[in-house]
Short mmCIF file of C-alpha atoms in Angstrom, two decimals:
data_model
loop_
_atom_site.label_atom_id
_atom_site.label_comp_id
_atom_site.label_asym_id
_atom_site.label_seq_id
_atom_site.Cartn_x
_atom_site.Cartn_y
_atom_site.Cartn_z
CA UNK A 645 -30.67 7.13 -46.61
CA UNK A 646 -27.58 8.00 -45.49
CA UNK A 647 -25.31 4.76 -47.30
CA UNK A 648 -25.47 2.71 -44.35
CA UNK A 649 -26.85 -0.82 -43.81
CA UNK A 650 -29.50 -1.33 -40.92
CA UNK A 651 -28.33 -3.58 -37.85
CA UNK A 652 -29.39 -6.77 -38.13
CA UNK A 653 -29.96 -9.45 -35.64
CA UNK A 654 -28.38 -12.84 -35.95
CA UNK A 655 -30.58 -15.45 -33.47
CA UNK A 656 -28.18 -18.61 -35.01
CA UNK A 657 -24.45 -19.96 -34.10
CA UNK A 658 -22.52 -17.88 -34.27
CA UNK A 659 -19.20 -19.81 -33.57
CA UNK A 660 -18.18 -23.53 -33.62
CA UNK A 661 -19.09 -25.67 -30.83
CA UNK A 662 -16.36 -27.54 -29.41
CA UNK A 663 -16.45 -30.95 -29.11
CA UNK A 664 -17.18 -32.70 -25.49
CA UNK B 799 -23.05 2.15 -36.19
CA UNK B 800 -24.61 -0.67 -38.50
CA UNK B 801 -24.01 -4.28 -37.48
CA UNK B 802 -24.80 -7.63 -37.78
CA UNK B 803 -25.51 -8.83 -34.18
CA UNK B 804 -25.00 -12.19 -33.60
CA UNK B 805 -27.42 -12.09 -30.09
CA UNK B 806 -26.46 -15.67 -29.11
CA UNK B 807 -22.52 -15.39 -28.92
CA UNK B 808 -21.96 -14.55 -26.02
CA UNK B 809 -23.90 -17.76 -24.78
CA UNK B 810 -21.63 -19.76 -27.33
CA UNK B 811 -18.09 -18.54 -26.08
CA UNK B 812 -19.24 -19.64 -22.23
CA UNK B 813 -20.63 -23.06 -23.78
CA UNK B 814 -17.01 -23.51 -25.62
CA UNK B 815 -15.47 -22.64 -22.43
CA UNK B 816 -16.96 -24.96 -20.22
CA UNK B 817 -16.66 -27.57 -22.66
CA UNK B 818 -12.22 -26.13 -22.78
CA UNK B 819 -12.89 -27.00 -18.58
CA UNK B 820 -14.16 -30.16 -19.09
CA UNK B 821 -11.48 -31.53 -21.00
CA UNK B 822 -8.91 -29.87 -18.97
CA UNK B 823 -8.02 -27.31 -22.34
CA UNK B 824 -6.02 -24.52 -21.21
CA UNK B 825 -7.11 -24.82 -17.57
CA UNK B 826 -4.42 -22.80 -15.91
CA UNK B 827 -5.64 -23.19 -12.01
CA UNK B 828 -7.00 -25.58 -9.44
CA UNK B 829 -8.89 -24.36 -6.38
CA UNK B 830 -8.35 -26.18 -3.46
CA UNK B 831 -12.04 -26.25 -1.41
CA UNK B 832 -12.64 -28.63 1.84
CA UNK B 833 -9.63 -31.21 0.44
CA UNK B 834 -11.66 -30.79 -3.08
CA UNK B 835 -10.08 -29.72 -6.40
CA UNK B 836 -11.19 -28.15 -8.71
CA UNK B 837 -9.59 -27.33 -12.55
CA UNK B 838 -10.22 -23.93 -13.67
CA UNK B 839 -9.10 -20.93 -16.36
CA UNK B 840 -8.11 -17.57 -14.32
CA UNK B 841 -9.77 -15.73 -16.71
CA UNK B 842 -12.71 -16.75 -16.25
CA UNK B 843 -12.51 -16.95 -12.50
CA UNK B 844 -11.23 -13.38 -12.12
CA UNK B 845 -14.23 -11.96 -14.75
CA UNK B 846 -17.00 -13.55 -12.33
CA UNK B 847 -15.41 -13.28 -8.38
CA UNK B 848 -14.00 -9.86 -7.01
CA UNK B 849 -12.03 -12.13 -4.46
CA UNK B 850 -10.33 -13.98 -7.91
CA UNK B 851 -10.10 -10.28 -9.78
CA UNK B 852 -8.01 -9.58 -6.50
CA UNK B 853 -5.76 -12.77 -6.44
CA UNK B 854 -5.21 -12.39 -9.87
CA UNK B 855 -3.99 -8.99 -10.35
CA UNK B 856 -2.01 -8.72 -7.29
CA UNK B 857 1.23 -8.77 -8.76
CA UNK B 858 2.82 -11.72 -6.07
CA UNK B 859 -0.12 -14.25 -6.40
CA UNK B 860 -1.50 -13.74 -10.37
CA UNK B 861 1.03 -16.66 -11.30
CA UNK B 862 0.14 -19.13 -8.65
CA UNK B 863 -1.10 -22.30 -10.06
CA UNK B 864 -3.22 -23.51 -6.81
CA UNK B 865 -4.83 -21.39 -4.96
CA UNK B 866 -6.26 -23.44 -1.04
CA UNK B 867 -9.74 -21.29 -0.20
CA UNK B 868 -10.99 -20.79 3.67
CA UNK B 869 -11.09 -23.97 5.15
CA UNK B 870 -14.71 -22.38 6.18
CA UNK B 871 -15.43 -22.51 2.21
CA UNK B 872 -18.08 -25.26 1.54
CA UNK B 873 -17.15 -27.10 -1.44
CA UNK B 874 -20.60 -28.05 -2.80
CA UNK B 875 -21.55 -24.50 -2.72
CA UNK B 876 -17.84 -23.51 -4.61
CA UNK B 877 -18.72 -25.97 -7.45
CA UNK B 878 -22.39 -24.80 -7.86
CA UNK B 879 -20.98 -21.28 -8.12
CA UNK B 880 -18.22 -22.50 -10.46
CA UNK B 881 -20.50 -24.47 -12.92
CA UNK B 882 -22.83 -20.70 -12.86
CA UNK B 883 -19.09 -18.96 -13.81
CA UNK B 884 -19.55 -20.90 -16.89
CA UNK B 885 -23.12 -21.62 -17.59
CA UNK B 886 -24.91 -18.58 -16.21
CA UNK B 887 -27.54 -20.83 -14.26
CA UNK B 888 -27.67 -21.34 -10.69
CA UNK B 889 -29.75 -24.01 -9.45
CA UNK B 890 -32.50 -23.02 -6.62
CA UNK B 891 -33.03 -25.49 -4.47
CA UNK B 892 -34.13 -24.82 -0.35
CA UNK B 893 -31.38 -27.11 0.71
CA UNK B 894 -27.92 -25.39 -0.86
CA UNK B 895 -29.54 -21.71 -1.03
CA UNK B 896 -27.80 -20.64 2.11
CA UNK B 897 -24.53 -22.59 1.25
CA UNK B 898 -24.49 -20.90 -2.47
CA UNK B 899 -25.27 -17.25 -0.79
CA UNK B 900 -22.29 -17.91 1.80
CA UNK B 901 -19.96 -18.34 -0.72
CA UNK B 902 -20.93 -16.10 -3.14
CA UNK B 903 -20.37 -13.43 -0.85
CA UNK B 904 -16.91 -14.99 0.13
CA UNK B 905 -15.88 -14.76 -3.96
CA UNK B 906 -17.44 -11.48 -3.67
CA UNK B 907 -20.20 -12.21 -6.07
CA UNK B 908 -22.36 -9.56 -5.41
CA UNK B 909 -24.85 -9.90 -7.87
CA UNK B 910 -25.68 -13.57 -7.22
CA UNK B 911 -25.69 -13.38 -3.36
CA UNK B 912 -27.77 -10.26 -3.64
CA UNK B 913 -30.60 -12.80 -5.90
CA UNK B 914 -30.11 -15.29 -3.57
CA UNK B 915 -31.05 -12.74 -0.47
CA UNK B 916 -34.06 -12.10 -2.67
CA UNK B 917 -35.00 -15.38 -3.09
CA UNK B 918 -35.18 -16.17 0.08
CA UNK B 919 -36.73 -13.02 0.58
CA UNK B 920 -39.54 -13.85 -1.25
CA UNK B 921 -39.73 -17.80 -0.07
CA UNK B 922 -40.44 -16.38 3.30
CA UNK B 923 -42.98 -14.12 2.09
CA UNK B 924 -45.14 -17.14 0.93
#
């Protein structure tokens, strides 16, 4: 290993969602 | 280099966008179509048409506020390609398929009128 992290994949929100 | 991807973003910034147009947030243009207006960010506009990229840098027009399209532009067609800008779907449906590829070729949308050819490509071929 070389120190650094493997990518990972987020599938969730990432952000708020404004309201309509 | 390492990451933590978050693979739904970029779908998250265009929702949050379209919501911004729907309540009139930061809308900075309106397009005039057919005696039809409609409220719109420039940003977004000039990242999705090569005809808006070219409005909008062009250093006499970038800070007009309404911009009056062909009077050959059909405005159904202008707001189905406007609500793809922000929502990356485009309805199919026989009736407006020519009237979408028209204008998307007018905006200089090359990648949608070039689907749109296809699918009608392949609606002839059945």
């Amino acid at each position: 290993r070389d120190g650094r992290l493997p990518t990972v994949k987020e599938a969730g929100r990432s952000i708020h969602e404004i309201p309509r | 280099d390492s990451c933590i991807q978050f693979t739904r973003h970029a779908g998250d910034v265009l929702f949050n966008l379209n919501r911004l147009r729907s309540r009139d947030i930061l809308t900075d243009v309106t397009i005039l179509v057919d005696h039809q207006r409609f409220r719109a960010h420039k940003t977004v506009l000039m990242a999705c048409s090569g005809l808006f990229y070219a409005i909008f840098t062009d250093q006499l027009k970038f800070n007009l506020n309404l911009i009056s399209l062909d009077p050959d532009v059909d405005a159904e067609g202008f707001g189905i390609l406007l609500d793809f800008m922000y929502t990356s779907r485009l309805p199919l449906r026989d009736s407006s398929i020519m009237v979408v590829m028209n204008t998307a070729i007018y905006l200089q949308m090359d990648h949608v009128a070039d689907t749109c050819r296809r699918y009608l490509q392949s609606s002839e071929d059945i």
